[in-house]
PDB file of C-alpha atoms in Angstrom:
ATOM      1  CA  UNK A1442      -5.138 -12.876  12.011  1.00 66.00           C
ATOM      2  CA  UNK A1443      -3.077 -13.392   8.898  1.00 80.00           C
ATOM      3  CA  UNK A1444      -3.446 -13.039   5.126  1.00 90.00           C
ATOM      4  CA  UNK A1445      -3.526 -15.342   2.127  1.00 90.00           C
ATOM      5  CA  UNK A1446      -3.602 -14.838  -1.652  1.00 92.00           C
ATOM      6  CA  UNK A1447      -4.710 -17.611  -4.007  1.00 89.00           C
ATOM      7  CA  UNK A1448      -3.388 -17.333  -7.573  1.00 87.00           C
ATOM      8  CA  UNK A1449      -4.874 -19.097 -10.580  1.00 81.00           C
ATOM      9  CA  UNK A1450      -2.336 -21.482 -12.026  1.00 76.00           C
ATOM     10  CA  UNK A1451      -2.053 -19.822 -15.462  1.00 75.00           C
ATOM     11  CA  UNK A1452      -0.452 -16.781 -13.769  1.00 82.00           C
ATOM     12  CA  UNK A1453       3.300 -16.894 -13.243  1.00 85.00           C
ATOM     13  CA  UNK A1454       4.335 -15.758  -9.749  1.00 89.00           C
ATOM     14  CA  UNK A1455       7.704 -13.971  -9.890  1.00 87.00           C
ATOM     15  CA  UNK A1456       7.998 -13.137  -6.211  1.00 88.00           C
ATOM     16  CA  UNK A1457       6.252 -13.619  -2.881  1.00 91.00           C
ATOM     17  CA  UNK A1458       6.952 -11.134  -0.084  1.00 91.00           C
ATOM     18  CA  UNK A1459       5.833 -11.618   3.512  1.00 91.00           C
ATOM     19  CA  UNK A1460       5.105  -8.799   5.972  1.00 89.00           C
ATOM     20  CA  UNK A1461       3.496  -8.617   9.423  1.00 87.00           C
ATOM     21  CA  UNK A1462       0.265 -10.653   9.003  1.00 89.00           C
ATOM     22  CA  UNK A1463       0.400  -9.632   5.328  1.00 93.00           C
ATOM     23  CA  UNK A1464       1.625 -10.982   2.009  1.00 93.00           C
ATOM     24  CA  UNK A1465       2.365  -9.653  -1.491  1.00 94.00           C
ATOM     25  CA  UNK A1466       2.783 -11.485  -4.798  1.00 94.00           C
ATOM     26  CA  UNK A1467       4.218 -10.199  -8.084  1.00 93.00           C
ATOM     27  CA  UNK A1468       2.481 -11.756 -11.118  1.00 90.00           C
ATOM     28  CA  UNK A1469       3.119 -11.799 -14.841  1.00 88.00           C
ATOM     29  CA  UNK A1470       0.201 -10.540 -16.957  1.00 86.00           C
ATOM     30  CA  UNK A1471      -0.358  -9.681 -20.610  1.00 84.00           C
ATOM     31  CA  UNK A1472       0.433  -6.044 -19.855  1.00 85.00           C
ATOM     32  CA  UNK A1473       3.464  -6.706 -17.641  1.00 88.00           C
ATOM     33  CA  UNK A1474       4.097  -7.429 -13.979  1.00 91.00           C
ATOM     34  CA  UNK A1475       1.409  -6.551 -11.417  1.00 93.00           C
ATOM     35  CA  UNK A1476       1.545  -6.796  -7.630  1.00 94.00           C
ATOM     36  CA  UNK A1477      -1.271  -7.901  -5.299  1.00 95.00           C
ATOM     37  CA  UNK A1478      -1.024  -7.190  -1.569  1.00 95.00           C
ATOM     38  CA  UNK A1479      -3.262  -8.594   1.172  1.00 95.00           C
ATOM     39  CA  UNK A1480      -3.069  -6.717   4.484  1.00 95.00           C
ATOM     40  CA  UNK A1481      -4.397  -7.411   7.953  1.00 94.00           C
ATOM     41  CA  UNK A1482      -3.738  -4.557  10.375  1.00 94.00           C
ATOM     42  CA  UNK A1483      -4.630  -6.072  13.726  1.00 90.00           C
ATOM     43  CA  UNK A1484      -5.849  -3.684  16.452  1.00 87.00           C
ATOM     44  CA  UNK A1485      -3.491  -5.486  18.852  1.00 86.00           C
ATOM     45  CA  UNK A1486      -0.306  -4.456  17.005  1.00 87.00           C
ATOM     46  CA  UNK A1487       2.235  -2.607  19.114  1.00 88.00           C
ATOM     47  CA  UNK A1488       4.013   0.498  17.789  1.00 89.00           C
ATOM     48  CA  UNK A1489       6.955  -1.490  16.413  1.00 90.00           C
ATOM     49  CA  UNK A1490       4.769  -3.991  14.561  1.00 90.00           C
ATOM     50  CA  UNK A1491       2.500  -1.244  13.239  1.00 92.00           C
ATOM     51  CA  UNK A1492       5.517   0.645  11.888  1.00 93.00           C
ATOM     52  CA  UNK A1493       6.809  -2.551  10.252  1.00 93.00           C
ATOM     53  CA  UNK A1494       3.467  -3.057   8.499  1.00 94.00           C
ATOM     54  CA  UNK A1495       3.390   0.576   7.383  1.00 95.00           C
ATOM     55  CA  UNK A1496       6.898   0.360   5.916  1.00 95.00           C
ATOM     56  CA  UNK A1497       6.136  -3.015   4.330  1.00 94.00           C
ATOM     57  CA  UNK A1498       3.137  -1.530   2.521  1.00 95.00           C
ATOM     58  CA  UNK A1499       5.072   1.569   1.491  1.00 94.00           C
ATOM     59  CA  UNK A1500       7.981  -0.476   0.103  1.00 94.00           C
ATOM     60  CA  UNK A1501       5.655  -2.581  -2.042  1.00 94.00           C
ATOM     61  CA  UNK A1502       4.117   0.467  -3.689  1.00 94.00           C
ATOM     62  CA  UNK A1503       7.505   2.148  -4.164  1.00 92.00           C
ATOM     63  CA  UNK A1504       8.909  -0.905  -5.954  1.00 89.00           C
ATOM     64  CA  UNK A1505       9.080  -0.056  -9.668  1.00 86.00           C
ATOM     65  CA  UNK A1506       9.139  -3.641 -10.967  1.00 86.00           C
ATOM     66  CA  UNK A1507       5.340  -3.692 -11.358  1.00 90.00           C
ATOM     67  CA  UNK A1508       3.274  -1.496 -13.665  1.00 90.00           C
ATOM     68  CA  UNK A1509       0.195  -1.763 -11.412  1.00 93.00           C
ATOM     69  CA  UNK A1510      -0.354  -2.521  -7.731  1.00 95.00           C
ATOM     70  CA  UNK A1511      -3.474  -3.437  -5.746  1.00 95.00           C
ATOM     71  CA  UNK A1512      -3.647  -3.640  -1.947  1.00 96.00           C
ATOM     72  CA  UNK A1513      -6.717  -5.018  -0.172  1.00 95.00           C
ATOM     73  CA  UNK A1514      -7.660  -6.164   3.299  1.00 93.00           C
ATOM     74  CA  UNK A1515      -8.612  -5.013   6.791  1.00 94.00           C
ATOM     75  CA  UNK A1516      -6.718  -1.766   7.450  1.00 95.00           C
ATOM     76  CA  UNK A1517      -8.647  -1.100  10.683  1.00 93.00           C
ATOM     77  CA  UNK A1518      -8.766   2.691  10.249  1.00 93.00           C
ATOM     78  CA  UNK A1519     -12.168   3.491  11.816  1.00 92.00           C
ATOM     79  CA  UNK A1520     -11.513   7.233  12.143  1.00 91.00           C
ATOM     80  CA  UNK A1521     -10.667   7.759   8.464  1.00 93.00           C
ATOM     81  CA  UNK A1522     -13.348   9.365   6.322  1.00 93.00           C
ATOM     82  CA  UNK A1523     -12.765   7.785   2.915  1.00 94.00           C
ATOM     83  CA  UNK A1524     -15.305  10.167   1.420  1.00 91.00           C
ATOM     84  CA  UNK A1525     -13.091  13.186   2.157  1.00 91.00           C
ATOM     85  CA  UNK A1526      -9.748  11.417   2.567  1.00 91.00           C
ATOM     86  CA  UNK A1527      -9.176  12.821   6.055  1.00 92.00           C
ATOM     87  CA  UNK A1528      -8.962  11.587   9.630  1.00 90.00           C
ATOM     88  CA  UNK A1529     -11.998  12.680  11.622  1.00 83.00           C
ATOM     89  CA  UNK A1530     -11.800  13.914  15.200  1.00 69.00           C
ATOM     90  CA  UNK A1531     -11.546  17.023  17.333  1.00 59.00           C
ATOM     91  CA  UNK A1532      -8.384  19.138  17.869  1.00 51.00           C
ATOM     92  CA  UNK A1533      -7.927  17.441  21.243  1.00 58.00           C
ATOM     93  CA  UNK A1534      -7.320  14.173  19.376  1.00 59.00           C
ATOM     94  CA  UNK A1535      -3.993  15.480  18.046  1.00 58.00           C
ATOM     95  CA  UNK A1536      -2.183  13.730  20.900  1.00 62.00           C
ATOM     96  CA  UNK A1537      -4.221  10.536  20.658  1.00 83.00           C
ATOM     97  CA  UNK A1538      -1.829   7.748  19.645  1.00 84.00           C
ATOM     98  CA  UNK A1539      -4.523   5.783  17.801  1.00 86.00           C
ATOM     99  CA  UNK A1540      -5.531   8.851  15.767  1.00 89.00           C
ATOM    100  CA  UNK A1541      -1.901   9.650  14.960  1.00 89.00           C
ATOM    101  CA  UNK A1542      -1.292   6.094  13.757  1.00 90.00           C
ATOM    102  CA  UNK A1543      -4.258   6.252  11.427  1.00 92.00           C
ATOM    103  CA  UNK A1544      -3.051   9.601  10.110  1.00 92.00           C
ATOM    104  CA  UNK A1545       0.343   8.045   9.301  1.00 93.00           C
ATOM    105  CA  UNK A1546      -1.356   5.453   7.107  1.00 95.00           C
ATOM    106  CA  UNK A1547      -3.512   8.047   5.401  1.00 94.00           C
ATOM    107  CA  UNK A1548      -0.475  10.283   4.821  1.00 94.00           C
ATOM    108  CA  UNK A1549       1.295   7.340   3.198  1.00 95.00           C
ATOM    109  CA  UNK A1550      -1.683   6.755   0.888  1.00 95.00           C
ATOM    110  CA  UNK A1551      -1.689  10.420  -0.165  1.00 94.00           C
ATOM    111  CA  UNK A1552       2.111  10.558  -0.537  1.00 94.00           C
ATOM    112  CA  UNK A1553       2.069   7.549  -2.877  1.00 93.00           C
ATOM    113  CA  UNK A1554      -0.824   8.979  -4.904  1.00 92.00           C
ATOM    114  CA  UNK A1555      -3.025   5.928  -4.354  1.00 93.00           C
ATOM    115  CA  UNK A1556      -6.731   5.702  -5.087  1.00 93.00           C
ATOM    116  CA  UNK A1557      -9.261   3.750  -3.023  1.00 94.00           C
ATOM    117  CA  UNK A1558     -12.461   1.973  -3.916  1.00 92.00           C
ATOM    118  CA  UNK A1559     -14.815   2.122  -0.920  1.00 92.00           C
ATOM    119  CA  UNK A1560     -16.120   5.444   0.421  1.00 92.00           C
ATOM    120  CA  UNK A1561     -19.455   5.115   2.252  1.00 90.00           C
ATOM    121  CA  UNK A1562     -19.964   1.346   2.375  1.00 91.00           C
ATOM    122  CA  UNK A1563     -19.965  -0.523   5.699  1.00 91.00           C
ATOM    123  CA  UNK A1564     -17.760  -3.608   5.829  1.00 91.00           C
ATOM    124  CA  UNK A1565     -18.050  -4.472   9.532  1.00 91.00           C
ATOM    125  CA  UNK A1566     -21.258  -4.906  11.513  1.00 86.00           C
ATOM    126  CA  UNK A1567     -21.274  -5.804  15.196  1.00 85.00           C
ATOM    127  CA  UNK A1568     -24.351  -5.895  17.418  1.00 82.00           C
ATOM    128  CA  UNK A1569     -23.949  -4.291  20.845  1.00 83.00           C
ATOM    129  CA  UNK A1570     -25.675  -6.877  23.020  1.00 83.00           C
ATOM    130  CA  UNK A1571     -26.164  -4.352  25.843  1.00 85.00           C
ATOM    131  CA  UNK A1572     -27.794  -1.521  23.881  1.00 86.00           C
ATOM    132  CA  UNK A1573     -29.133  -3.600  20.987  1.00 84.00           C
ATOM    133  CA  UNK A1574     -27.561  -1.096  18.553  1.00 87.00           C
ATOM    134  CA  UNK A1575     -25.860  -2.330  15.390  1.00 85.00           C
ATOM    135  CA  UNK A1576     -22.421  -0.694  15.155  1.00 87.00           C
ATOM    136  CA  UNK A1577     -21.282  -0.305  11.542  1.00 89.00           C
ATOM    137  CA  UNK A1578     -17.937   0.857  10.208  1.00 91.00           C
ATOM    138  CA  UNK A1579     -15.744   0.834   7.107  1.00 92.00           C
ATOM    139  CA  UNK A1580     -12.541  -1.035   8.006  1.00 94.00           C
ATOM    140  CA  UNK A1581     -11.739  -2.903   4.781  1.00 94.00           C
ATOM    141  CA  UNK A1582     -10.416  -1.175   1.681  1.00 95.00           C
ATOM    142  CA  UNK A1583      -8.899  -1.646  -1.763  1.00 94.00           C
ATOM    143  CA  UNK A1584      -6.017   0.652  -2.690  1.00 95.00           C
ATOM    144  CA  UNK A1585      -4.695   0.763  -6.251  1.00 94.00           C
ATOM    145  CA  UNK A1586      -2.461   2.632  -8.673  1.00 93.00           C
ATOM    146  CA  UNK A1587      -4.430   1.992 -11.897  1.00 90.00           C
ATOM    147  CA  UNK A1588      -8.133   2.845 -11.778  1.00 87.00           C
ATOM    148  CA  UNK A1589      -8.686   1.630 -15.347  1.00 86.00           C
ATOM    149  CA  UNK A1590      -7.981  -1.961 -14.289  1.00 89.00           C
ATOM    150  CA  UNK A1591     -10.628  -2.044 -11.541  1.00 89.00           C
ATOM    151  CA  UNK A1592     -13.747  -3.412 -13.189  1.00 83.00           C
ATOM    152  CA  UNK A1593     -16.590  -4.771 -11.060  1.00 78.00           C
ATOM    153  CA  UNK A1594     -17.253  -4.415  -7.339  1.00 84.00           C
ATOM    154  CA  UNK A1595     -19.866  -5.886  -5.010  1.00 86.00           C
ATOM    155  CA  UNK A1596     -20.405  -6.560  -1.316  1.00 87.00           C
ATOM    156  CA  UNK A1597     -21.245 -10.060  -0.114  1.00 87.00           C
ATOM    157  CA  UNK A1598     -22.255 -11.857   3.088  1.00 84.00           C
ATOM    158  CA  UNK A1599     -19.838 -12.497   5.934  1.00 82.00           C
ATOM    159  CA  UNK A1600     -17.917 -15.757   6.195  1.00 81.00           C
ATOM    160  CA  UNK A1601     -18.581 -17.985   9.196  1.00 79.00           C
ATOM    161  CA  UNK A1602     -18.689 -16.065  12.475  1.00 81.00           C
ATOM    162  CA  UNK A1603     -16.786 -13.042  11.141  1.00 86.00           C
ATOM    163  CA  UNK A1604     -18.449  -9.668  11.692  1.00 87.00           C
ATOM    164  CA  UNK A1605     -16.889  -8.394   8.451  1.00 90.00           C
ATOM    165  CA  UNK A1606     -18.790  -8.653   5.179  1.00 88.00           C
ATOM    166  CA  UNK A1607     -16.952  -9.819   2.083  1.00 89.00           C
ATOM    167  CA  UNK A1608     -16.307  -7.708  -0.978  1.00 87.00           C
ATOM    168  CA  UNK A1609     -15.133  -8.756  -4.395  1.00 89.00           C
ATOM    169  CA  UNK A1610     -13.744  -6.817  -7.311  1.00 89.00           C
ATOM    170  CA  UNK A1611     -12.848  -7.879 -10.818  1.00 87.00           C
ATOM    171  CA  UNK A1612      -9.518  -6.716 -12.202  1.00 88.00           C
ATOM    172  CA  UNK A1613      -9.263  -6.387 -15.964  1.00 85.00           C
ATOM    173  CA  UNK A1614      -6.049  -8.430 -16.059  1.00 82.00           C
ATOM    174  CA  UNK A1615      -5.267 -11.661 -17.892  1.00 79.00           C
ATOM    175  CA  UNK A1616      -2.250 -13.759 -18.762  1.00 76.00           C
ATOM    176  CA  UNK A1617      -1.862 -15.875 -21.887  1.00 69.00           C
ATOM    177  CA  UNK A1618       1.127 -17.350 -23.675  1.00 54.00           C
ATOM    178  CA  UNK A1619      -0.711 -18.731 -26.709  1.00 43.00           C
ATOM    179  CA  UNK A1620      -3.616 -17.868 -29.022  1.00 37.00           C
ATOM    180  CA  UNK A1621      -5.250 -21.255 -28.383  1.00 42.00           C
ATOM    181  CA  UNK A1622      -8.381 -21.307 -26.235  1.00 40.00           C
ATOM    182  CA  UNK A1623      -6.887 -24.111 -24.157  1.00 45.00           C
ATOM    183  CA  UNK A1624      -3.236 -24.796 -23.546  1.00 47.00           C
ATOM    184  CA  UNK A1625      -1.675 -27.938 -22.161  1.00 50.00           C
ATOM    185  CA  UNK A1626       0.815 -26.956 -19.494  1.00 53.00           C
ATOM    186  CA  UNK A1627       3.436 -29.240 -17.981  1.00 58.00           C
ATOM    187  CA  UNK A1628       4.247 -28.520 -14.372  1.00 64.00           C
ATOM    188  CA  UNK A1629       6.461 -30.327 -11.888  1.00 72.00           C
ATOM    189  CA  UNK A1630       4.627 -30.967  -8.618  1.00 77.00           C
ATOM    190  CA  UNK A1631       5.149 -32.921  -5.422  1.00 81.00           C
ATOM    191  CA  UNK A1632       3.504 -36.333  -5.652  1.00 83.00           C
ATOM    192  CA  UNK A1633       2.231 -37.101  -2.163  1.00 80.00           C
ATOM    193  CA  UNK A1634       0.769 -40.416  -3.295  1.00 81.00           C
ATOM    194  CA  UNK A1635       4.311 -41.784  -3.590  1.00 84.00           C
ATOM    195  CA  UNK A1636       4.769 -41.751   0.199  1.00 85.00           C
ATOM    196  CA  UNK A1637       2.767 -43.353   2.968  1.00 88.00           C
ATOM    197  CA  UNK A1638       1.249 -41.719   6.028  1.00 86.00           C
ATOM    198  CA  UNK A1639       3.591 -43.781   8.199  1.00 89.00           C
ATOM    199  CA  UNK A1640       6.616 -42.316   6.391  1.00 89.00           C
ATOM    200  CA  UNK A1641       5.345 -38.759   6.842  1.00 87.00           C
ATOM    201  CA  UNK A1642       4.733 -39.328  10.565  1.00 88.00           C
ATOM    202  CA  UNK A1643       8.186 -40.852  10.921  1.00 90.00           C
ATOM    203  CA  UNK A1644       9.836 -37.869   9.197  1.00 88.00           C
ATOM    204  CA  UNK A1645       7.837 -35.402  11.302  1.00 89.00           C
ATOM    205  CA  UNK A1646       9.209 -36.988  14.479  1.00 90.00           C
ATOM    206  CA  UNK A1647      12.717 -36.067  13.317  1.00 89.00           C
ATOM    207  CA  UNK A1648      11.818 -32.351  13.344  1.00 87.00           C
ATOM    208  CA  UNK A1649      12.245 -30.179  16.429  1.00 87.00           C
ATOM    209  CA  UNK A1650       8.862 -28.419  16.580  1.00 84.00           C
ATOM    210  CA  UNK A1651       9.870 -26.047  19.399  1.00 84.00           C
ATOM    211  CA  UNK A1652       9.711 -22.386  18.361  1.00 77.00           C
ATOM    212  CA  UNK A1653      13.152 -20.746  18.173  1.00 68.00           C
ATOM    213  CA  UNK A1654      13.002 -17.491  20.169  1.00 67.00           C
ATOM    214  CA  UNK A1655      16.736 -17.128  20.781  1.00 64.00           C
ATOM    215  CA  UNK A1656      17.211 -14.158  18.416  1.00 60.00           C
ATOM    216  CA  UNK A1657      14.274 -12.125  19.737  1.00 57.00           C
ATOM    217  CA  UNK A1658      14.731  -9.613  22.540  1.00 57.00           C
ATOM    218  CA  UNK A1659      10.972  -9.135  22.813  1.00 61.00           C
ATOM    219  CA  UNK A1660       7.934 -11.402  22.814  1.00 70.00           C
ATOM    220  CA  UNK A1661       7.871 -13.348  19.550  1.00 75.00           C
ATOM    221  CA  UNK A1662       5.112 -12.238  17.198  1.00 78.00           C
ATOM    222  CA  UNK A1663       2.454 -14.413  15.594  1.00 80.00           C
ATOM    223  CA  UNK A1664       4.062 -13.726  12.211  1.00 79.00           C
ATOM    224  CA  UNK A1665       7.462 -14.992  13.465  1.00 81.00           C
ATOM    225  CA  UNK A1666       5.843 -18.123  14.897  1.00 84.00           C
ATOM    226  CA  UNK A1667       4.053 -18.800  11.618  1.00 83.00           C
ATOM    227  CA  UNK A1668       7.267 -18.262   9.605  1.00 84.00           C
ATOM    228  CA  UNK A1669       9.084 -20.689  11.924  1.00 84.00           C
ATOM    229  CA  UNK A1670       6.406 -23.343  11.443  1.00 86.00           C
ATOM    230  CA  UNK A1671       6.442 -22.904   7.643  1.00 87.00           C
ATOM    231  CA  UNK A1672      10.220 -23.425   7.574  1.00 87.00           C
ATOM    232  CA  UNK A1673       9.837 -26.677   9.506  1.00 87.00           C
ATOM    233  CA  UNK A1674       7.033 -27.862   7.209  1.00 87.00           C
ATOM    234  CA  UNK A1675       9.212 -27.050   4.185  1.00 88.00           C
ATOM    235  CA  UNK A1676      11.876 -29.451   5.448  1.00 88.00           C
ATOM    236  CA  UNK A1677       9.193 -32.149   5.490  1.00 86.00           C
ATOM    237  CA  UNK A1678       7.847 -31.234   2.045  1.00 87.00           C
ATOM    238  CA  UNK A1679      11.341 -31.365   0.529  1.00 88.00           C
ATOM    239  CA  UNK A1680      11.320 -35.143   0.996  1.00 88.00           C
ATOM    240  CA  UNK A1681       8.276 -35.636  -1.258  1.00 87.00           C
ATOM    241  CA  UNK A1682       9.298 -36.688  -4.812  1.00 86.00           C
ATOM    242  CA  UNK A1683       8.393 -34.623  -7.883  1.00 81.00           C
ATOM    243  CA  UNK A1684       6.253 -35.690 -10.821  1.00 76.00           C
ATOM    244  CA  UNK A1685       5.300 -33.985 -14.079  1.00 62.00           C
ATOM    245  CA  UNK A1686       1.624 -33.019 -14.338  1.00 61.00           C
ATOM    246  CA  UNK A1687      -0.291 -31.787 -17.400  1.00 54.00           C
ATOM    247  CA  UNK A1688      -3.202 -29.390 -17.013  1.00 54.00           C
ATOM    248  CA  UNK A1689      -5.531 -27.622 -19.413  1.00 50.00           C
ATOM    249  CA  UNK A1690      -5.721 -23.903 -18.733  1.00 45.00           C
ATOM    250  CA  UNK A1691      -8.603 -21.745 -19.904  1.00 46.00           C
ATOM    251  CA  UNK A1692      -7.324 -18.449 -21.265  1.00 43.00           C
ATOM    252  CA  UNK A1693      -9.605 -15.411 -20.946  1.00 45.00           C
ATOM    253  CA  UNK A1694      -9.377 -12.479 -23.309  1.00 44.00           C
ATOM    254  CA  UNK A1695     -10.529  -8.905 -22.894  1.00 51.00           C
ATOM    255  CA  UNK A1696     -13.324  -7.881 -25.247  1.00 53.00           C
ATOM    256  CA  UNK A1697     -12.346  -4.925 -27.474  1.00 54.00           C
ATOM    257  CA  UNK A1698     -15.324  -2.755 -26.508  1.00 62.00           C
ATOM    258  CA  UNK A1699     -14.460  -2.752 -22.796  1.00 69.00           C
ATOM    259  CA  UNK A1700     -12.711   0.610 -22.528  1.00 73.00           C
ATOM    260  CA  UNK A1701     -11.938   2.761 -19.504  1.00 74.00           C
ATOM    261  CA  UNK A1702     -15.238   4.693 -19.583  1.00 79.00           C
ATOM    262  CA  UNK A1703     -17.321   1.528 -19.780  1.00 79.00           C
ATOM    263  CA  UNK A1704     -15.417  -0.108 -16.929  1.00 79.00           C
ATOM    264  CA  UNK A1705     -15.937   2.969 -14.756  1.00 80.00           C
ATOM    265  CA  UNK A1706     -19.664   2.967 -15.572  1.00 83.00           C
ATOM    266  CA  UNK A1707     -19.906  -0.744 -14.690  1.00 81.00           C
ATOM    267  CA  UNK A1708     -18.116  -0.140 -11.400  1.00 81.00           C
ATOM    268  CA  UNK A1709     -20.430   2.746 -10.457  1.00 83.00           C
ATOM    269  CA  UNK A1710     -23.478   0.669 -11.384  1.00 81.00           C
ATOM    270  CA  UNK A1711     -22.352  -2.227  -9.179  1.00 79.00           C
ATOM    271  CA  UNK A1712     -21.618   0.123  -6.279  1.00 80.00           C
ATOM    272  CA  UNK A1713     -25.111   1.617  -6.640  1.00 80.00           C
ATOM    273  CA  UNK A1714     -26.685  -1.846  -6.560  1.00 75.00           C
ATOM    274  CA  UNK A1715     -24.516  -2.726  -3.570  1.00 75.00           C
ATOM    275  CA  UNK A1716     -25.785   0.342  -1.702  1.00 76.00           C
ATOM    276  CA  UNK A1717     -29.355  -0.560  -2.619  1.00 71.00           C
ATOM    277  CA  UNK A1718     -28.911  -4.123  -1.335  1.00 70.00           C
ATOM    278  CA  UNK A1719     -27.656  -2.787   2.001  1.00 73.00           C
ATOM    279  CA  UNK A1720     -30.362  -0.128   2.371  1.00 73.00           C
ATOM    280  CA  UNK A1721     -33.305  -1.061   0.110  1.00 64.00           C
ATOM    281  CA  UNK A1722     -36.078   1.502  -0.271  1.00 61.00           C
ATOM    282  CA  UNK A1723     -39.666   0.993  -1.357  1.00 51.00           C
ATOM    283  CA  UNK A1724     -41.157   3.596  -3.716  1.00 46.00           C
TER     284      UNK A1724
END
């Protein structure tokens, strides 16, 4: 499990926020600050961890620093019908803990007034080796506050041995600080070539790599272990000297004819082609 967000270097990151197996970044854009959130809701989360993830997601969307927010990832809500925006199931499921948890997430989405991108697509495919039946479900989703900024969308093949397909979407967001097509940017970075491998190994031996579990009254979570490791790696990285680097950054501009109606039409067209690629028909 876990989440990662890669940010192109011409975007300024104001803040990085970590949650349970999830991460959020606040970026500067031409229109103001925007927030991207990557979520992984593991099916093995206990009630406490699931509540922490729910509140983490809610707090990000309630933060008013950003003018637009986008949340993507594996929400693992198999009983949610994204076509109707409801949790499916019979009345007897009202006491089912798994159903109730999924309803809490869906209630949060409705309370915050969020929109979602996928409705009938299938993002997870797993073959039942006993029955030979391909089980398909929609577990991944993109939630957002500004529909006009969601441009293109398409499904792609799975990565490695994952049973989830990939999906990509283009956000109509850019960041530029000059009218030049290319801008030379000076940035201070760690220069790893200034130290030898022997020095790094020697420094690493000075670090206590045991995981600190003294402040936890329960089993330590994967997220806590990862945070602990990152803190230890940071102490190693702090010993690497800085050096100024100069990069050329390509600045992209929005074309004036790309308005909200056109972007919606492009998105619907790409979804239609995505559906056709998944279930092609011959006339």
